[in-house]
């Protein structure tokens, strides 16, 4: 537990402008790799070039959110990629989009296990990121009925997510009744 607290303190010091041993640089590098894996696993049409600024451009996040709203089939490798993207995303409001997609397709427990595995085997960056991601893994979750796992054996169990089902984008466009829609990140 003390090692975890030390890791969180180091992560917090990055926010305060200190960067012990390049912790923030390493998190950004790992986040870029996770995003590239999300793009590959989900078959997104996004180019991630060497000048891709992760802190200013949320194209991958917006595409994942759109997939949640419109429906998508997630292959097995998407579970790990989405869990890593959620752990390395610094903003807990944004990491939710990666977790929502994964939880709807694979179930809360599988996603929790993937995030916990990163924390157990990882560095302070992973432990702090898993703590941030853990916020969304234990309570009221968004349900997107159009997200499914490609492999039925990995599919989320019925009733796994607790929370209101959000209508698919096509249902909202048709004017069907439903809850207020979640909004993608500002500037996206």
C-alpha positions as a printed NumPy array, in Angstrom:
array([[  0.   ,   0.   ,   0.   ],
       [  2.865,   2.366,   0.778],
       [  4.326,   1.713,  -2.682],
       [  0.965,   2.584,  -4.231],
       [  0.762,   5.832,  -2.259],
       [  4.304,   6.706,  -3.334],
       [  3.29 ,   6.07 ,  -6.939],
       [  0.262,   8.321,  -6.589],
       [  2.418,  11.029,  -4.974],
       [  4.828,  10.839,  -7.906],
       [  1.912,  11.066, -10.351],
       [  0.564,  14.072,  -8.434],
       [  3.969,  15.756,  -8.534],
       [  3.829,  15.574, -12.33 ],
       [  0.63 ,  17.603, -12.15 ],
       [  2.44 ,  20.154,  -9.964],
       [  5.111,  20.604, -12.621],
       [  7.723,  18.168, -11.343],
       [  8.5  ,  15.105, -13.408],
       [ 10.634,  12.631, -11.479],
       [ 12.579,  10.437, -13.871],
       [ 10.318,  11.195, -16.831],
       [  7.154,   9.62 , -15.412],
       [  4.879,  11.811, -17.529],
       [  6.952,  11.16 , -20.648],
       [  6.629,   7.402, -20.074],
       [  2.868,   7.658, -19.499],
       [  2.46 ,   9.591, -22.748],
       [  4.516,   6.996, -24.627],
       [  2.466,   4.128, -23.21 ],
       [ -0.772,   5.992, -23.924],
       [  0.27 ,   6.49 , -27.545],
       [  0.952,   2.751, -27.876],
       [ -2.403,   1.904, -26.267],
       [ -4.227,   4.287, -28.612],
       [ -2.525,   2.732, -31.625],
       [ -3.727,  -0.679, -30.383],
       [ -7.277,   0.667, -29.943],
       [ -7.198,   1.999, -33.509],
       [ -6.019,  -1.4  , -34.815],
       [ -8.35 ,  -3.534, -32.689],
       [-11.455,  -1.496, -33.52 ],
       [-10.501,  -0.914, -37.139],
       [-10.79 ,   2.857, -36.764],
       [ -9.786,   5.022, -39.693],
       [ -7.431,   7.402, -37.928],
       [ -3.828,   8.192, -38.762],
       [ -1.591,   8.488, -35.725],
       [  1.555,  10.183, -36.982],
       [  4.707,  11.184, -35.099],
       [  3.291,  14.663, -34.436],
       [  0.056,  13.343, -32.945],
       [ -0.496,  15.398, -29.759],
       [ -2.376,  13.208, -27.313],
       [ -3.175,  16.031, -24.951],
       [ -4.886,  18.184, -27.569],
       [ -6.446,  15.761, -30.017],
       [ -9.122,  13.314, -28.935],
       [ -9.935,  11.713, -32.284],
       [ -9.617,   8.146, -30.963],
       [-11.733,   8.958, -27.915],
       [-14.427,  10.547, -30.078],
       [-14.458,   7.532, -32.431],
       [-14.867,   5.173, -29.455],
       [-17.713,   7.331, -28.131],
       [-19.371,   7.33 , -31.565],
       [-19.019,   3.554, -31.678],
       [-20.743,   3.349, -28.296],
       [-23.633,   5.422, -29.584],
       [-23.926,   3.787, -33.008],
       [-23.045,   0.233, -32.014],
       [-19.947,  -1.828, -32.71 ],
       [-18.607,  -5.347, -32.454],
       [-15.425,  -5.604, -30.4  ],
       [-12.854,  -8.338, -31.043],
       [-11.157, -10.001, -28.072],
       [ -7.975,  -7.895, -28.436],
       [-10.03 ,  -4.736, -27.888],
       [-10.421,  -5.598, -24.192],
       [ -6.708,  -5.194, -23.427],
       [ -6.293,  -2.183, -25.721],
       [ -9.251,  -0.32 , -24.204],
       [ -8.168,  -1.172, -20.643],
       [ -4.659,   0.161, -21.322],
       [ -6.016,   3.324, -22.963],
       [ -8.212,   3.927, -19.905],
       [ -5.297,   3.401, -17.528],
       [ -2.929,   5.707, -19.42 ],
       [ -5.535,   8.436, -20.087],
       [ -4.808,  11.064, -17.494],
       [ -8.308,  12.558, -17.317],
       [-10.817,  10.361, -15.448],
       [-13.667,  11.953, -17.366],
       [-12.157,  10.778, -20.634],
       [-11.012,   7.32 , -19.535],
       [-14.674,   6.504, -18.986],
       [-15.309,   6.294, -22.741],
       [-12.756,   3.504, -23.154],
       [-14.146,   1.698, -20.12 ],
       [-17.776,   2.09 , -21.23 ],
       [-17.046,   0.394, -24.541],
       [-15.139,  -2.453, -22.9  ],
       [-17.651,  -2.994, -20.065],
       [-20.6  ,  -3.114, -22.443],
       [-18.939,  -5.702, -24.664],
       [-17.019,  -7.84 , -22.17 ],
       [-18.598,  -7.172, -18.776],
       [-17.507,  -5.237, -15.737],
       [-15.589,  -8.099, -14.109],
       [-13.446,  -8.847, -17.187],
       [-12.579,  -5.177, -17.548],
       [-11.826,  -4.882, -13.829],
       [ -9.551,  -7.935, -14.104],
       [ -7.71 ,  -6.395, -17.088],
       [ -7.207,  -3.084, -15.253],
       [ -6.112,  -4.867, -12.054],
       [ -3.61 ,  -6.966, -14.029],
       [ -2.043,  -3.773, -15.368],
       [ -1.788,  -2.355, -11.848],
       [ -0.312,  -5.519, -10.351],
       [  2.307,  -6.055, -13.034],
       [  2.961,  -2.39 , -13.77 ],
       [  4.838,   0.602, -12.519],
       [  3.583,   3.597, -10.577],
       [  2.079,   4.93 , -13.809],
       [ -0.147,   1.863, -14.173],
       [ -1.079,   1.772, -10.491],
       [ -2.162,   5.425, -10.463],
       [ -4.02 ,   5.   , -13.773],
       [ -5.784,   1.884, -12.493],
       [ -6.896,   3.84 ,  -9.439],
       [ -8.41 ,   6.527, -11.685],
       [-10.064,   3.902, -13.897],
       [-11.407,   2.088, -10.855],
       [-13.83 ,   4.93 , -10.222],
       [-15.932,   3.863, -13.217],
       [-15.677,   0.14 , -12.535],
       [-17.709,   0.01 ,  -9.369],
       [-20.928,   1.884,  -9.758],
       [-23.544,   3.177, -12.082],
       [-22.437,   2.504, -15.645],
       [-23.738,   3.598, -18.998],
       [-25.37 ,   0.846, -21.014],
       [-24.977,   0.966, -24.779],
       [-27.078,  -1.883, -26.198],
       [-25.328,  -1.77 , -29.593],
       [-21.894,  -2.793, -28.274],
       [-21.216,  -6.52 , -28.369],
       [-18.221,  -8.828, -28.17 ],
       [-17.345, -10.635, -31.391],
       [-16.808, -13.832, -29.379],
       [-20.026, -14.802, -27.53 ],
       [-17.916, -16.592, -24.901],
       [-16.452, -13.206, -23.905],
       [-19.747, -11.304, -23.993],
       [-20.94 ,  -9.357, -20.97 ],
       [-23.38 , -11.367, -18.892],
       [-27.004, -10.16 , -19.063],
       [-27.737,  -7.61 , -16.366],
       [-24.031,  -6.991, -15.708],
       [-24.251,  -3.224, -16.047],
       [-26.338,  -1.247, -13.599],
       [-27.693,   1.9  , -15.12 ],
       [-30.054,   3.256, -17.715],
       [-29.666,   2.165, -21.305],
       [-28.762,   5.054, -23.555],
       [-30.468,   5.013, -26.94 ],
       [-28.41 ,   4.329, -30.026],
       [-27.607,   7.36 , -32.16 ],
       [-29.967,   6.166, -34.88 ],
       [-32.85 ,   5.985, -32.378],
       [-32.094,   9.49 , -31.124],
       [-31.959,  10.849, -34.668],
       [-35.36 ,   9.316, -35.368],
       [-36.787,  11.239, -32.394],
       [-37.461,   8.241, -30.157],
       [-37.777,   8.942, -26.477],
       [-34.787,   8.304, -24.294],
       [-32.531,   9.817, -21.721],
       [-30.363,  12.819, -22.281],
       [-27.35 ,  11.767, -24.322],
       [-23.846,  11.726, -22.966],
       [-21.598,  14.312, -24.562],
       [-18.142,  13.725, -26.075],
       [-15.187,  15.773, -24.809],
       [-15.25 ,  19.491, -25.517],
       [-13.417,  20.51 , -28.64 ],
       [-13.838,  17.096, -30.193]])
